[in-house]
XYZ file of C-alpha atoms in Angstrom:
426
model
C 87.407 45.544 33.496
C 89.085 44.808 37.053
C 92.030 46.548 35.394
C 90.478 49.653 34.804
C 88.614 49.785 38.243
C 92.269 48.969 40.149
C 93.495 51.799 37.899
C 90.161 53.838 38.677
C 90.554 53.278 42.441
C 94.692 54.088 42.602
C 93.308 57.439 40.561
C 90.393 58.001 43.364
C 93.570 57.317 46.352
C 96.271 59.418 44.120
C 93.402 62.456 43.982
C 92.470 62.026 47.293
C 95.435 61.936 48.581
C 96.860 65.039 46.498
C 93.713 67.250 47.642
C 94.773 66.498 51.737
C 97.587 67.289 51.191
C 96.811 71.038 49.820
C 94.126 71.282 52.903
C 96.087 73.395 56.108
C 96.152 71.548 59.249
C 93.034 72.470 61.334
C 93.988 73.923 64.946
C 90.582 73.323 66.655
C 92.267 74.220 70.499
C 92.875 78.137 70.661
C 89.785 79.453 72.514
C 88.811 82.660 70.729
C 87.523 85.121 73.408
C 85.173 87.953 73.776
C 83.575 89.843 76.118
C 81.201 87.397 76.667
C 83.210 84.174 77.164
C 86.182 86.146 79.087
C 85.419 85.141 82.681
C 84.556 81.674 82.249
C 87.279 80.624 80.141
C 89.771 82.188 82.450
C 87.781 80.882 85.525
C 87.421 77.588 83.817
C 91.451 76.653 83.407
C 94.212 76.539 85.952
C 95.816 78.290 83.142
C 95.292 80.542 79.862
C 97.844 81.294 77.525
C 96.137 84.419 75.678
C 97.616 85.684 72.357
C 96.603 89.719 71.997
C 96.564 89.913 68.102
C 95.846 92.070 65.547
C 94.779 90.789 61.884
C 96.520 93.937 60.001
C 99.920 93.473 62.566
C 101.983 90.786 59.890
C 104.221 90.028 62.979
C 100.600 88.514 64.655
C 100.181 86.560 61.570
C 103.315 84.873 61.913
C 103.075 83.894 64.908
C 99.215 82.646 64.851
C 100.237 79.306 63.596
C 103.236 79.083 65.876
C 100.900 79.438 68.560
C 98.013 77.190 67.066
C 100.508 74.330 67.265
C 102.099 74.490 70.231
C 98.513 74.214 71.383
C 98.117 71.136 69.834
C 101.521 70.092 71.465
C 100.791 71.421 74.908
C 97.387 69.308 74.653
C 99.175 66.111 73.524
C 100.637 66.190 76.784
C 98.736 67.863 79.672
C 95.142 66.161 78.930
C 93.753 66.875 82.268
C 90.570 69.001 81.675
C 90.714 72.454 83.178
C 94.386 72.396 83.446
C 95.525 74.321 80.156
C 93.939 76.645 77.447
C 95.876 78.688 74.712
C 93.333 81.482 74.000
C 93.378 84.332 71.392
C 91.900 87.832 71.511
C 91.507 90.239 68.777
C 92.751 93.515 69.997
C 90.787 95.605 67.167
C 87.155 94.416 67.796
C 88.071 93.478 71.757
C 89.667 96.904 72.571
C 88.091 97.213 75.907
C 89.782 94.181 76.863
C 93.036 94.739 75.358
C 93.016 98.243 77.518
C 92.124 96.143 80.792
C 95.217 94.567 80.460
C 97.511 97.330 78.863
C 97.779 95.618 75.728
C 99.876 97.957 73.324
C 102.498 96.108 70.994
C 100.968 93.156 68.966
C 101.369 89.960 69.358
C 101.680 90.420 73.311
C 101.393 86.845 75.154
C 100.108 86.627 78.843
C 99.732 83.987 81.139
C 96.942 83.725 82.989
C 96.913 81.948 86.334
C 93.545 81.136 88.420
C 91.621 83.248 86.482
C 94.624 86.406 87.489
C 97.139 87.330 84.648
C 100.848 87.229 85.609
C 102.947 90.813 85.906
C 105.318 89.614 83.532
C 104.051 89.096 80.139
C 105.957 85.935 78.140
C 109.459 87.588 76.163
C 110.687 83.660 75.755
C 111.571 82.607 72.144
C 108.126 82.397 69.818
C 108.834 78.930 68.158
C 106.354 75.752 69.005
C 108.925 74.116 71.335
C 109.509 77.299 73.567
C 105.806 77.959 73.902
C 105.270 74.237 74.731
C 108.081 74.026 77.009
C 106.764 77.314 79.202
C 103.420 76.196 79.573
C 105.033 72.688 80.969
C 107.145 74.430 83.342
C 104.520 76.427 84.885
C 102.633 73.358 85.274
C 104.983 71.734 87.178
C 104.683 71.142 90.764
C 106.559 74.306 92.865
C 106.097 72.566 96.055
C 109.330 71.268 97.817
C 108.890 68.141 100.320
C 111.365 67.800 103.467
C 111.669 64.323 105.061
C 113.344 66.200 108.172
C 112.221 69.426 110.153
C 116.084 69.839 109.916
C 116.216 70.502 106.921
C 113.881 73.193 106.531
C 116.478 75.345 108.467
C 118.870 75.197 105.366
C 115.806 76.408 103.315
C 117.638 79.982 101.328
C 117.776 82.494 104.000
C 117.839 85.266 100.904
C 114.280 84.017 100.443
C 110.701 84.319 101.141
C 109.423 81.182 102.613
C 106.437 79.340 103.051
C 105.875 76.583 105.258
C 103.296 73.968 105.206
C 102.877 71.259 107.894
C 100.305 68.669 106.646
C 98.568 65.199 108.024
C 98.337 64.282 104.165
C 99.002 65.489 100.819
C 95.312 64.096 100.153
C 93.651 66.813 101.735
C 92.181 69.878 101.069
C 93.946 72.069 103.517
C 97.015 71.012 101.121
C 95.487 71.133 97.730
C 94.449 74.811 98.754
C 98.057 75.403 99.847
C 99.441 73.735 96.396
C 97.356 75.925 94.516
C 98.633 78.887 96.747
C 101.956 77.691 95.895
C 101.606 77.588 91.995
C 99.864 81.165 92.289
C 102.565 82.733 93.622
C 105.627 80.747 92.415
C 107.685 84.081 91.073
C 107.345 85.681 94.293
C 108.326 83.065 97.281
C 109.554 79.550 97.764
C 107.295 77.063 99.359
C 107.374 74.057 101.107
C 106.361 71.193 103.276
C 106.453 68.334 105.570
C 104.081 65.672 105.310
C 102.745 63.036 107.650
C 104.745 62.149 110.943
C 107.429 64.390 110.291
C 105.271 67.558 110.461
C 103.738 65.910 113.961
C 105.951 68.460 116.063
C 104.474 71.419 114.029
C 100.902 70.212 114.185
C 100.182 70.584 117.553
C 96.896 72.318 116.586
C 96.322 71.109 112.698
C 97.389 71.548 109.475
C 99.776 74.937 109.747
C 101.105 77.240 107.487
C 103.976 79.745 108.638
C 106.013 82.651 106.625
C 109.927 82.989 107.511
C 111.262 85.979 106.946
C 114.037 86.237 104.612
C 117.046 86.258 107.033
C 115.711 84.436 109.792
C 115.578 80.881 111.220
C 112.555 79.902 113.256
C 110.861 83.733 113.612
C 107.712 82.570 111.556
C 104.520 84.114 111.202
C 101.704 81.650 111.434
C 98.503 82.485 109.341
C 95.556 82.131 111.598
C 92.478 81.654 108.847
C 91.008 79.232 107.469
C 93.354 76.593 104.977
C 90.667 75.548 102.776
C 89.698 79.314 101.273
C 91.999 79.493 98.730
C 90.838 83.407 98.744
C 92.009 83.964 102.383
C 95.140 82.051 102.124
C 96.396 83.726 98.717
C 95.991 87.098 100.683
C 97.789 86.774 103.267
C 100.846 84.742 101.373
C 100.916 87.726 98.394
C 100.999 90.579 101.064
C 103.785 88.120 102.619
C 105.678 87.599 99.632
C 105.193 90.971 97.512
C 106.817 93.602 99.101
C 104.400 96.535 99.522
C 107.126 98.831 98.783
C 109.697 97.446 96.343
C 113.127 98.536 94.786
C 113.000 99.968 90.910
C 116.450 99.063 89.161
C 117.459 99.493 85.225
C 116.538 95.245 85.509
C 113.238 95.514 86.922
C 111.874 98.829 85.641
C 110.590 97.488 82.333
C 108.782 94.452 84.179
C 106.794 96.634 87.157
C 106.164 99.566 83.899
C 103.989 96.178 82.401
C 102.011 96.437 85.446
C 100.185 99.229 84.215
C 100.148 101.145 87.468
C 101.040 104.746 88.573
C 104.486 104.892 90.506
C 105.092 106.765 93.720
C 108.631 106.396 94.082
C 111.187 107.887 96.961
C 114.500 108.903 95.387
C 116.690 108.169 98.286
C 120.662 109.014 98.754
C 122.247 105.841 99.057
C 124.048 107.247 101.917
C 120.894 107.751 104.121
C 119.135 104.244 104.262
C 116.640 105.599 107.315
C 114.329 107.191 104.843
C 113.917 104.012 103.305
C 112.810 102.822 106.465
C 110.505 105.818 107.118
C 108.656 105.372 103.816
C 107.903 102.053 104.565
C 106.069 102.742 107.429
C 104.380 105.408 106.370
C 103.527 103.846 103.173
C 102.240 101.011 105.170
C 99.898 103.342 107.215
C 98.743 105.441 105.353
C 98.603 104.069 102.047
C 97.663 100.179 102.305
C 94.093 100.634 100.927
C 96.188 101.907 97.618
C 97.959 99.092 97.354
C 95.986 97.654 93.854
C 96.095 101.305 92.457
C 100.046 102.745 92.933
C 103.511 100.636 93.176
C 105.064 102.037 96.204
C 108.799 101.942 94.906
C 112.192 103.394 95.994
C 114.985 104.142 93.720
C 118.984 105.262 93.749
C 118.672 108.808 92.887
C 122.471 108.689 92.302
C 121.552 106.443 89.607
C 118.417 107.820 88.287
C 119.282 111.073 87.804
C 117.531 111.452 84.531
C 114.320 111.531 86.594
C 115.714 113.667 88.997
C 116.528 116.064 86.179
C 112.932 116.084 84.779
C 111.516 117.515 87.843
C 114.425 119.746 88.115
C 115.885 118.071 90.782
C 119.620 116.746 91.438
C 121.253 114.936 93.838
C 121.702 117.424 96.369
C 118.012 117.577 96.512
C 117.661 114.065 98.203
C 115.050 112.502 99.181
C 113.153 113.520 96.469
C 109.620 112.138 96.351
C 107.083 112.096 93.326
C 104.267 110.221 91.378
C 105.139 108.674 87.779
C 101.507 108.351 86.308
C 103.154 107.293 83.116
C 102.059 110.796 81.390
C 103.587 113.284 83.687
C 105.866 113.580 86.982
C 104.764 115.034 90.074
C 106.560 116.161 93.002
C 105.351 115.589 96.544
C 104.946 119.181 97.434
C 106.007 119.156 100.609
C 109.422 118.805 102.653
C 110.026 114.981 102.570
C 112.521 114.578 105.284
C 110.398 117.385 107.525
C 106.815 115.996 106.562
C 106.903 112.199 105.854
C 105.360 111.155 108.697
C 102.757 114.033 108.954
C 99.289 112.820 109.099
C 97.308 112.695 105.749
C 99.958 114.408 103.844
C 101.233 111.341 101.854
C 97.602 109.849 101.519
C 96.390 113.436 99.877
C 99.604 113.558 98.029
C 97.838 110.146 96.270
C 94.234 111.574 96.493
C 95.099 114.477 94.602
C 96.159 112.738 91.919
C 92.818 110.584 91.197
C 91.272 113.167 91.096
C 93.040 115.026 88.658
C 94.241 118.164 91.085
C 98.147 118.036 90.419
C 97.348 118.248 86.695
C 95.006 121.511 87.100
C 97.356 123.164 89.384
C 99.781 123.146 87.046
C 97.835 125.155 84.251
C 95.465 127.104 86.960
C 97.680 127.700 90.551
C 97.031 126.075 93.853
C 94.272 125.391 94.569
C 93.140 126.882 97.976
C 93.168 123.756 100.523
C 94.395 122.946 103.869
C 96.672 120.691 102.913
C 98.174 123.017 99.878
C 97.895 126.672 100.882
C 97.766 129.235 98.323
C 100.692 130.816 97.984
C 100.693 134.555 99.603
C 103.819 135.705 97.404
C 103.241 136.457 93.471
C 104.595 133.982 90.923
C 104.960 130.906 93.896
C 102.181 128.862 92.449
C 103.856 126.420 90.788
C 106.503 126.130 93.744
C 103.925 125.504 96.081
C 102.738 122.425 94.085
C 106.288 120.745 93.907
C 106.951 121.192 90.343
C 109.006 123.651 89.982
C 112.439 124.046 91.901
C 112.747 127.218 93.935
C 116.631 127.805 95.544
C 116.153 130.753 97.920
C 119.748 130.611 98.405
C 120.081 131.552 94.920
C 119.352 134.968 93.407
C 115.861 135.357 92.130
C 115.371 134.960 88.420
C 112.485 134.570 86.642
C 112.186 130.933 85.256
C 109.779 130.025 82.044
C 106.620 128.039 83.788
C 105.691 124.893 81.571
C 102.273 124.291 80.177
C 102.075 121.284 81.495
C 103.847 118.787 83.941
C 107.104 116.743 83.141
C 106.918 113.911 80.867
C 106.535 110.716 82.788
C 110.479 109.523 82.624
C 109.565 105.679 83.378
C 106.999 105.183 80.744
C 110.474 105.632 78.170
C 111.911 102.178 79.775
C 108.656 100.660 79.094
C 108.516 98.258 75.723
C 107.426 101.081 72.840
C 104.874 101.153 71.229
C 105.977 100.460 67.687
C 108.025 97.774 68.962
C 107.060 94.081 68.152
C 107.728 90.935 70.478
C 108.292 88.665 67.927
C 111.625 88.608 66.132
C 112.024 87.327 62.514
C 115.072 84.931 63.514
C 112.981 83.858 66.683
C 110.688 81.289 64.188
């Protein structure tokens, strides 16, 4: 009898065993999110790592349990609460969302910092260990300490810098400067000097100064308050993001993820005092845009493909025009003569919110101050910028387009039926 029940029990253990064995893992740490649970999960965590999914996309299914695990990994480690989430969202039944962030190759994986997504979405290997390994890496601490005010004059000239002179890393003046730091990691290098080594600096408070890149002790002291995280991340990102930046084969895929509108200067590389010009124009007339367009300047000796879309070449430089990702525009106006005229440039940028450069290519100008309509039959289009008119050349009659040039940049975007994850990449 105590046979059969040892044999009875080894059966029970053998059966029980066999049938947890069969049962998949359970992955209980991916967040699913909706509408409803968006803002407080991302507002909740230092950081999200969101997977944009779709059931039918089989390259989303592979990857769902690559991602479920590194969760579990990534939580092994970091166990602080509020530090980490991995997140999904379903792109089908959460499409408003998925638009919000330009969501339009599945599986797409974004990082979400303070509640803000990063510009770069994650192109890293998709096995457990890369995942794991990224999200540990952006956890780590950014902030470099300097035991001598000495030696933040070697900090990298080539850089953006940001200072911090503190009484004590237990503060928090420095926690809000830490978090500042860990915002903004991609796009300057900070650091700081703690304690009696900062004393010289300190002379009223805690301080934080930007240096210039190419400069020594020129800094720019920010004058609000250090404990409003809001303020302080401000004033560091218009510090250390460019408001007009340089487009480049590297770089044009990453600023295309950024979803925005491009008004870009084609310059000659020969005549570096438009860039200049731009600059300050862009600065002054254009600042309140700066969430809505990327103020960009490019080689037009190297794009010329661009150039050739709006019938331009390189004689033609500076060239100016919007890239709204479905057609080109060009800035309708003289750009070496008219830069600098007042409200030109921030009209140029009106006109296309509100949908103008599109209808005067199918209807004429439209009869305003700031783009006459044209007095001599067939100028229309010229007087909007989009079509080419050499009056040294002998008239000809040139085919108008139904509609404006194919945006050129959108091409050097990642397409549409191509997939970020890579069958050798699991």
């Amino acid at each position: 009898m105590r046979n059969q029940i040892r044999k009875m029990n080894y059966l029970q253990y053998f059966l029980t065993v066999l049938l947890l064995s069969c049962i998949p893992p359970v992955y209980l740490d991916v967040i699913s999110m909706d509408s409803q649970n968006l803002k407080s999960v991302l507002g909740g965590h230092e950081l999200v790592f969101v997977n944009f999914y779709a059931d039918w996309c089989r390259f989303s299914q592979i990857l769902k349990p690559v991602f479920e695990e590194a969760s579990n990994k990534v939580k092994e480690d970091i166990k602080e609460e509020g530090k980490v989430a991995f997140a999904k969202i379903d792109c089908d039944s959460e499409n408003s969302i998925a638009a919000q962030y330009h969501i339009s190759k599945y599986p797409t994986l974004k990082l979400f910092r303070n509640g803000e997504p990063l510009k770069k979405e994650y192109r890293g290997q998709r096995s457990v260990d890369a995942l794991a390994t990224f999200i540990k890496d952006q956890i780590k601490d950014v902030v470099e300490m300097h035991n001598t005010l000495e030696s933040l004059d070697e900090v990298d000239t080539n850089k953006r810098n940001v200072i911090g002179y503190f009484a004590s890393q237990d503060s928090d003046q420095y926690r809000t400067f830490a978090k500042v730091a860990n915002q903004l990691r991609e796009a300057c290098k900070f650091h700081v000097a703690i304690g009696p080594v900062a004393e010289p600096e300190r002379t009223g408070g805690d301080t934080v100064v930007y240096r210039k890149p190419n400069t020594r002790r020129e800094d720019l002291t920010y004058t609000g308050s250090l404990v409003s995280y809001e303020h302080l991340v401000q004033w560091a990102n218009d510090k250390c993001v460019p408001l007009v930046r340089e487009i480049t084969f590297e770089n044009a895929e990453e600023l295309t993820e950024e979803g925005l509108p491009f008004l870009i200067l084609f310059y000659n590389p020969d005549d570096k005092s438009i860039i200049e010009r731009y600059n300050t124009e862009v600065a002054k007339q254009l600042l309140h845009e700066k969430s809505a367009i990327n103020f960009l300047t490019a080689d037009g000796s190297k794009f010329s493909h661009p150039l050739h879309h709006l019938g331009k070449s390189a004689k033609d430089l500076p060239v100016l025009a919007i890239d709204s990702f479905r057609h080109m525009y060009v800035f309708p106006h003289n750009v070496n003569n008219d830069l600098e005229k007042p409200g030109l440039l921030s009209q140029f940028i009106a006109d296309l919110h509100s949908g103008k450069l599109h209808r005067e290519y199918h209807y004429g100008a439209e009869k305003t101050e700031s783009y006459p309509t044209p007095t001599i039959p067939g100028e229309a289009k010229e007087a909007t910028g989009h079509l080419p008119h050499d009056k040294s050349e002998p008239e000809q009659k040139v085919k108008q387009p139904t509609s404006p040039p194919e945006s050129s940049f959108i091409k050097l975007a990642p397409s549409r039926n191509r997939y970020t994850i890579l069958r050798d990449e699991l």
